[in-house]
Amino acid sequence: MLSSPVWRGSPAFAFRVGLLLGGAITATVLVVVGSLARAPLPWWARWALVGAVLVLVALNELRVIDVRLPENRRLVPEGVFRLGRHLGPLQFGIEMGTGARTYLPSGLPYIAATAVLLTASVPQALVAGAAFGFGRALMTTANLNHPGDWDALWARHARLTAALLSGAFLLSLGTAAVATA
Amino acid sequence: MLRWHPVVLATALTAAAVAGILISGDQWAPWVFLGATAGLATSGST
């Protein structure tokens, strides 16, 4: 996948725009569905549900329990590049940015999705969704610009990066919860 | 290059989250970093 034309020049820009759009699309769907699901629930019950998902994901990541979270276990098909020099990368980015069309090797997006589903306003959801795409764009940009095997490097430091990102994620989630209360 | 090292990226994003949320207190910051950290955490999926 890394040898594809999406990683160079203006197609790369289209790809990154797609990542942001994909995240925003998922967030929009979540907030629309969530506006119905959350209606009968008081704010504390919504955040209690987010907390329950957080505990479930944490126990799963720590291998205390073994739950298979919903995930599309495949790569985005390279056939999307048939759409053209820019539309192909754009669609590739959108599909990857949704978080629903390819592997999702972290539990954090499930917690974020639940928080958006049950607690976010439309603008907050759009910001979180686009930021999710930005996070994925950071990863792909780093992967391209690093001279060595970036994925192997990520795997080697997975514990440290997971701890750092989980800490920042929990700070964000906690602050969002306090602001909503 | 060092700046694209996974640990450097994760540290920089974490530092930005702390600064953005705790120091600036911007109302959008929690949602920005909620999404961005979740997105970067999915690394290795390409």
PDB file of N, CA and C in Angstrom, chain A residues 31 34 37-56 108 110-121 124-125 128 168-181, chain B residues 21 27-35:
ATOM      1  N   VAL A  31     -23.716  11.222  15.443  1.00  0.00           N
ATOM      2  CA  VAL A  31     -24.455  12.240  16.184  1.00  0.00           C
ATOM      3  C   VAL A  31     -25.931  12.257  15.759  1.00  0.00           C
ATOM      4  N   GLY A  34     -27.274   9.181  17.391  1.00  0.00           N
ATOM      5  CA  GLY A  34     -27.202   9.423  18.831  1.00  0.00           C
ATOM      6  C   GLY A  34     -28.252  10.405  19.313  1.00  0.00           C
ATOM      7  N   ALA A  37     -30.990   8.156  20.195  1.00  0.00           N
ATOM      8  CA  ALA A  37     -30.677   7.203  21.268  1.00  0.00           C
ATOM      9  C   ALA A  37     -30.533   7.894  22.622  1.00  0.00           C
ATOM     10  N   ARG A  38     -30.039   9.119  22.601  1.00  0.00           N
ATOM     11  CA  ARG A  38     -29.728   9.776  23.879  1.00  0.00           C
ATOM     12  C   ARG A  38     -30.924  10.524  24.463  1.00  0.00           C
ATOM     13  N   ALA A  39     -31.947  10.719  23.644  1.00  0.00           N
ATOM     14  CA  ALA A  39     -33.069  11.583  24.061  1.00  0.00           C
ATOM     15  C   ALA A  39     -33.645  11.235  25.440  1.00  0.00           C
ATOM     16  N   PRO A  40     -33.900   9.931  25.732  1.00  0.00           N
ATOM     17  CA  PRO A  40     -34.531   9.652  27.036  1.00  0.00           C
ATOM     18  C   PRO A  40     -33.539   9.601  28.201  1.00  0.00           C
ATOM     19  N   LEU A  41     -32.255   9.777  27.923  1.00  0.00           N
ATOM     20  CA  LEU A  41     -31.252   9.579  28.979  1.00  0.00           C
ATOM     21  C   LEU A  41     -30.790  10.904  29.584  1.00  0.00           C
ATOM     22  N   PRO A  42     -30.686  11.010  30.911  1.00  0.00           N
ATOM     23  CA  PRO A  42     -30.077  12.199  31.512  1.00  0.00           C
ATOM     24  C   PRO A  42     -28.574  12.212  31.227  1.00  0.00           C
ATOM     25  N   TRP A  43     -27.915  13.362  31.406  1.00  0.00           N
ATOM     26  CA  TRP A  43     -26.504  13.493  31.024  1.00  0.00           C
ATOM     27  C   TRP A  43     -25.628  12.480  31.750  1.00  0.00           C
ATOM     28  N   TRP A  44     -25.966  12.225  33.053  1.00  0.00           N
ATOM     29  CA  TRP A  44     -25.099  11.320  33.819  1.00  0.00           C
ATOM     30  C   TRP A  44     -25.209   9.879  33.296  1.00  0.00           C
ATOM     31  N   ALA A  45     -26.375   9.504  32.810  1.00  0.00           N
ATOM     32  CA  ALA A  45     -26.538   8.147  32.275  1.00  0.00           C
ATOM     33  C   ALA A  45     -25.765   7.986  30.964  1.00  0.00           C
ATOM     34  N   ARG A  46     -25.732   9.062  30.172  1.00  0.00           N
ATOM     35  CA  ARG A  46     -24.963   9.010  28.909  1.00  0.00           C
ATOM     36  C   ARG A  46     -23.476   8.809  29.202  1.00  0.00           C
ATOM     37  N   TRP A  47     -22.978   9.591  30.156  1.00  0.00           N
ATOM     38  CA  TRP A  47     -21.552   9.465  30.476  1.00  0.00           C
ATOM     39  C   TRP A  47     -21.260   8.155  31.192  1.00  0.00           C
ATOM     40  N   ALA A  48     -22.238   7.626  31.938  1.00  0.00           N
ATOM     41  CA  ALA A  48     -22.056   6.314  32.567  1.00  0.00           C
ATOM     42  C   ALA A  48     -21.888   5.237  31.489  1.00  0.00           C
ATOM     43  N   LEU A  49     -22.643   5.361  30.396  1.00  0.00           N
ATOM     44  CA  LEU A  49     -22.508   4.402  29.292  1.00  0.00           C
ATOM     45  C   LEU A  49     -21.134   4.538  28.621  1.00  0.00           C
ATOM     46  N   VAL A  50     -20.689   5.790  28.455  1.00  0.00           N
ATOM     47  CA  VAL A  50     -19.341   6.000  27.897  1.00  0.00           C
ATOM     48  C   VAL A  50     -18.307   5.355  28.817  1.00  0.00           C
ATOM     49  N   GLY A  51     -18.493   5.546  30.126  1.00  0.00           N
ATOM     50  CA  GLY A  51     -17.578   4.945  31.098  1.00  0.00           C
ATOM     51  C   GLY A  51     -17.589   3.430  31.027  1.00  0.00           C
ATOM     52  N   ALA A  52     -18.763   2.861  30.809  1.00  0.00           N
ATOM     53  CA  ALA A  52     -18.862   1.403  30.716  1.00  0.00           C
ATOM     54  C   ALA A  52     -18.085   0.883  29.505  1.00  0.00           C
ATOM     55  N   VAL A  53     -18.187   1.604  28.387  1.00  0.00           N
ATOM     56  CA  VAL A  53     -17.430   1.203  27.190  1.00  0.00           C
ATOM     57  C   VAL A  53     -15.930   1.353  27.451  1.00  0.00           C
ATOM     58  N   LEU A  54     -15.566   2.413  28.157  1.00  0.00           N
ATOM     59  CA  LEU A  54     -14.152   2.633  28.496  1.00  0.00           C
ATOM     60  C   LEU A  54     -13.613   1.445  29.309  1.00  0.00           C
ATOM     61  N   VAL A  55     -14.378   1.024  30.321  1.00  0.00           N
ATOM     62  CA  VAL A  55     -13.944  -0.112  31.156  1.00  0.00           C
ATOM     63  C   VAL A  55     -13.846  -1.379  30.309  1.00  0.00           C
ATOM     64  N   LEU A  56     -14.837  -1.601  29.447  1.00  0.00           N
ATOM     65  CA  LEU A  56     -14.824  -2.779  28.572  1.00  0.00           C
ATOM     66  C   LEU A  56     -13.581  -2.789  27.683  1.00  0.00           C
ATOM     67  N   LEU A 108      -9.342   2.871  21.501  1.00  0.00           N
ATOM     68  CA  LEU A 108      -9.734   4.261  21.749  1.00  0.00           C
ATOM     69  C   LEU A 108     -10.849   4.765  20.823  1.00  0.00           C
ATOM     70  N   TYR A 110     -13.416   3.304  19.739  1.00  0.00           N
ATOM     71  CA  TYR A 110     -14.723   2.833  20.192  1.00  0.00           C
ATOM     72  C   TYR A 110     -15.249   3.724  21.318  1.00  0.00           C
ATOM     73  N   ILE A 111     -14.344   4.134  22.200  1.00  0.00           N
ATOM     74  CA  ILE A 111     -14.750   5.013  23.302  1.00  0.00           C
ATOM     75  C   ILE A 111     -15.118   6.391  22.751  1.00  0.00           C
ATOM     76  N   ALA A 112     -14.284   6.885  21.832  1.00  0.00           N
ATOM     77  CA  ALA A 112     -14.552   8.193  21.228  1.00  0.00           C
ATOM     78  C   ALA A 112     -15.890   8.175  20.486  1.00  0.00           C
ATOM     79  N   ALA A 113     -16.152   7.096  19.772  1.00  0.00           N
ATOM     80  CA  ALA A 113     -17.408   6.991  19.021  1.00  0.00           C
ATOM     81  C   ALA A 113     -18.596   6.989  19.976  1.00  0.00           C
ATOM     82  N   THR A 114     -18.467   6.300  21.108  1.00  0.00           N
ATOM     83  CA  THR A 114     -19.567   6.268  22.074  1.00  0.00           C
ATOM     84  C   THR A 114     -19.796   7.654  22.673  1.00  0.00           C
ATOM     85  N   ALA A 115     -18.702   8.363  22.959  1.00  0.00           N
ATOM     86  CA  ALA A 115     -18.830   9.715  23.509  1.00  0.00           C
ATOM     87  C   ALA A 115     -19.517  10.642  22.504  1.00  0.00           C
ATOM     88  N   VAL A 116     -19.140  10.521  21.234  1.00  0.00           N
ATOM     89  CA  VAL A 116     -19.773  11.347  20.197  1.00  0.00           C
ATOM     90  C   VAL A 116     -21.239  10.952  20.052  1.00  0.00           C
ATOM     91  N   LEU A 117     -21.488   9.651  20.029  1.00  0.00           N
ATOM     92  CA  LEU A 117     -22.855   9.140  19.856  1.00  0.00           C
ATOM     93  C   LEU A 117     -23.796   9.678  20.932  1.00  0.00           C
ATOM     94  N   LEU A 118     -23.325   9.683  22.171  1.00  0.00           N
ATOM     95  CA  LEU A 118     -24.232   9.945  23.295  1.00  0.00           C
ATOM     96  C   LEU A 118     -24.136  11.351  23.888  1.00  0.00           C
ATOM     97  N   THR A 119     -23.058  12.067  23.602  1.00  0.00           N
ATOM     98  CA  THR A 119     -22.893  13.334  24.336  1.00  0.00           C
ATOM     99  C   THR A 119     -22.550  14.552  23.484  1.00  0.00           C
ATOM    100  N   ALA A 120     -22.060  14.372  22.267  1.00  0.00           N
ATOM    101  CA  ALA A 120     -21.525  15.525  21.520  1.00  0.00           C
ATOM    102  C   ALA A 120     -22.623  16.307  20.809  1.00  0.00           C
ATOM    103  N   SER A 121     -22.409  17.626  20.715  1.00  0.00           N
ATOM    104  CA  SER A 121     -23.242  18.438  19.830  1.00  0.00           C
ATOM    105  C   SER A 121     -22.752  18.205  18.398  1.00  0.00           C
ATOM    106  N   GLN A 124     -19.253  19.729  17.926  1.00  0.00           N
ATOM    107  CA  GLN A 124     -18.258  18.938  18.660  1.00  0.00           C
ATOM    108  C   GLN A 124     -17.983  17.619  17.938  1.00  0.00           C
ATOM    109  N   ALA A 125     -19.031  16.997  17.419  1.00  0.00           N
ATOM    110  CA  ALA A 125     -18.862  15.737  16.697  1.00  0.00           C
ATOM    111  C   ALA A 125     -18.017  15.940  15.440  1.00  0.00           C
ATOM    112  N   ALA A 128     -14.389  16.416  16.434  1.00  0.00           N
ATOM    113  CA  ALA A 128     -13.781  15.142  16.848  1.00  0.00           C
ATOM    114  C   ALA A 128     -13.557  14.225  15.646  1.00  0.00           C
ATOM    115  N   ALA A 168      -3.479  11.099  27.144  1.00  0.00           N
ATOM    116  CA  ALA A 168      -4.025  12.304  26.521  1.00  0.00           C
ATOM    117  C   ALA A 168      -5.505  12.112  26.186  1.00  0.00           C
ATOM    118  N   PHE A 169      -5.851  10.904  25.765  1.00  0.00           N
ATOM    119  CA  PHE A 169      -7.249  10.604  25.434  1.00  0.00           C
ATOM    120  C   PHE A 169      -8.127  10.725  26.676  1.00  0.00           C
ATOM    121  N   LEU A 170      -7.671  10.147  27.802  1.00  0.00           N
ATOM    122  CA  LEU A 170      -8.460  10.188  29.035  1.00  0.00           C
ATOM    123  C   LEU A 170      -8.599  11.614  29.555  1.00  0.00           C
ATOM    124  N   LEU A 171      -7.547  12.402  29.407  1.00  0.00           N
ATOM    125  CA  LEU A 171      -7.627  13.812  29.791  1.00  0.00           C
ATOM    126  C   LEU A 171      -8.703  14.521  28.956  1.00  0.00           C
ATOM    127  N   SER A 172      -8.705  14.250  27.659  1.00  0.00           N
ATOM    128  CA  SER A 172      -9.694  14.859  26.764  1.00  0.00           C
ATOM    129  C   SER A 172     -11.104  14.417  27.129  1.00  0.00           C
ATOM    130  N   LEU A 173     -11.267  13.126  27.349  1.00  0.00           N
ATOM    131  CA  LEU A 173     -12.600  12.577  27.663  1.00  0.00           C
ATOM    132  C   LEU A 173     -13.104  13.137  28.988  1.00  0.00           C
ATOM    133  N   GLY A 174     -12.236  13.154  29.978  1.00  0.00           N
ATOM    134  CA  GLY A 174     -12.632  13.657  31.288  1.00  0.00           C
ATOM    135  C   GLY A 174     -13.015  15.131  31.241  1.00  0.00           C
ATOM    136  N   THR A 175     -12.242  15.912  30.496  1.00  0.00           N
ATOM    137  CA  THR A 175     -12.537  17.342  30.381  1.00  0.00           C
ATOM    138  C   THR A 175     -13.847  17.566  29.646  1.00  0.00           C
ATOM    139  N   ALA A 176     -14.086  16.771  28.602  1.00  0.00           N
ATOM    140  CA  ALA A 176     -15.354  16.885  27.865  1.00  0.00           C
ATOM    141  C   ALA A 176     -16.524  16.537  28.785  1.00  0.00           C
ATOM    142  N   ALA A 177     -16.352  15.524  29.632  1.00  0.00           N
ATOM    143  CA  ALA A 177     -17.420  15.114  30.549  1.00  0.00           C
ATOM    144  C   ALA A 177     -17.711  16.210  31.570  1.00  0.00           C
ATOM    145  N   VAL A 178     -16.664  16.783  32.126  1.00  0.00           N
ATOM    146  CA  VAL A 178     -16.844  17.846  33.130  1.00  0.00           C
ATOM    147  C   VAL A 178     -17.528  19.057  32.497  1.00  0.00           C
ATOM    148  N   ALA A 179     -17.128  19.370  31.255  1.00  0.00           N
ATOM    149  CA  ALA A 179     -17.716  20.531  30.578  1.00  0.00           C
ATOM    150  C   ALA A 179     -19.194  20.316  30.266  1.00  0.00           C
ATOM    151  N   THR A 180     -19.579  19.056  30.057  1.00  0.00           N
ATOM    152  CA  THR A 180     -20.974  18.746  29.711  1.00  0.00           C
ATOM    153  C   THR A 180     -21.868  18.761  30.947  1.00  0.00           C
ATOM    154  N   ALA A 181     -21.289  18.437  32.102  1.00  0.00           N
ATOM    155  CA  ALA A 181     -22.092  18.276  33.334  1.00  0.00           C
ATOM    156  C   ALA A 181     -22.733  19.595  33.770  1.00  0.00           C
TER     157      ALA A 181
ATOM    158  N   ILE B  21      -5.726  21.684  26.506  1.00  0.00           N
ATOM    159  CA  ILE B  21      -6.863  21.462  27.409  1.00  0.00           C
ATOM    160  C   ILE B  21      -6.658  22.159  28.750  1.00  0.00           C
ATOM    161  N   GLN B  27     -12.714  25.500  24.601  1.00  0.00           N
ATOM    162  CA  GLN B  27     -13.857  24.581  24.705  1.00  0.00           C
ATOM    163  C   GLN B  27     -13.824  23.461  23.667  1.00  0.00           C
ATOM    164  N   TRP B  28     -13.120  23.689  22.554  1.00  0.00           N
ATOM    165  CA  TRP B  28     -13.069  22.669  21.515  1.00  0.00           C
ATOM    166  C   TRP B  28     -11.929  21.685  21.721  1.00  0.00           C
ATOM    167  N   ALA B  29     -10.958  22.073  22.539  1.00  0.00           N
ATOM    168  CA  ALA B  29      -9.736  21.276  22.679  1.00  0.00           C
ATOM    169  C   ALA B  29     -10.004  19.816  23.090  1.00  0.00           C
ATOM    170  N   PRO B  30     -10.890  19.555  24.066  1.00  0.00           N
ATOM    171  CA  PRO B  30     -11.111  18.143  24.426  1.00  0.00           C
ATOM    172  C   PRO B  30     -11.585  17.301  23.246  1.00  0.00           C
ATOM    173  N   TRP B  31     -12.434  17.863  22.396  1.00  0.00           N
ATOM    174  CA  TRP B  31     -12.955  17.099  21.259  1.00  0.00           C
ATOM    175  C   TRP B  31     -11.904  16.937  20.169  1.00  0.00           C
ATOM    176  N   VAL B  32     -11.064  17.962  20.004  1.00  0.00           N
ATOM    177  CA  VAL B  32      -9.968  17.852  19.032  1.00  0.00           C
ATOM    178  C   VAL B  32      -9.029  16.708  19.422  1.00  0.00           C
ATOM    179  N   PHE B  33      -8.619  16.694  20.695  1.00  0.00           N
ATOM    180  CA  PHE B  33      -7.622  15.697  21.098  1.00  0.00           C
ATOM    181  C   PHE B  33      -8.245  14.331  21.353  1.00  0.00           C
ATOM    182  N   LEU B  34      -9.545  14.304  21.649  1.00  0.00           N
ATOM    183  CA  LEU B  34     -10.249  13.023  21.724  1.00  0.00           C
ATOM    184  C   LEU B  34     -10.143  12.303  20.375  1.00  0.00           C
ATOM    185  N   GLY B  35     -10.401  13.057  19.304  1.00  0.00           N
ATOM    186  CA  GLY B  35     -10.336  12.465  17.974  1.00  0.00           C
ATOM    187  C   GLY B  35      -8.911  12.196  17.514  1.00  0.00           C
TER     188      GLY B  35
END
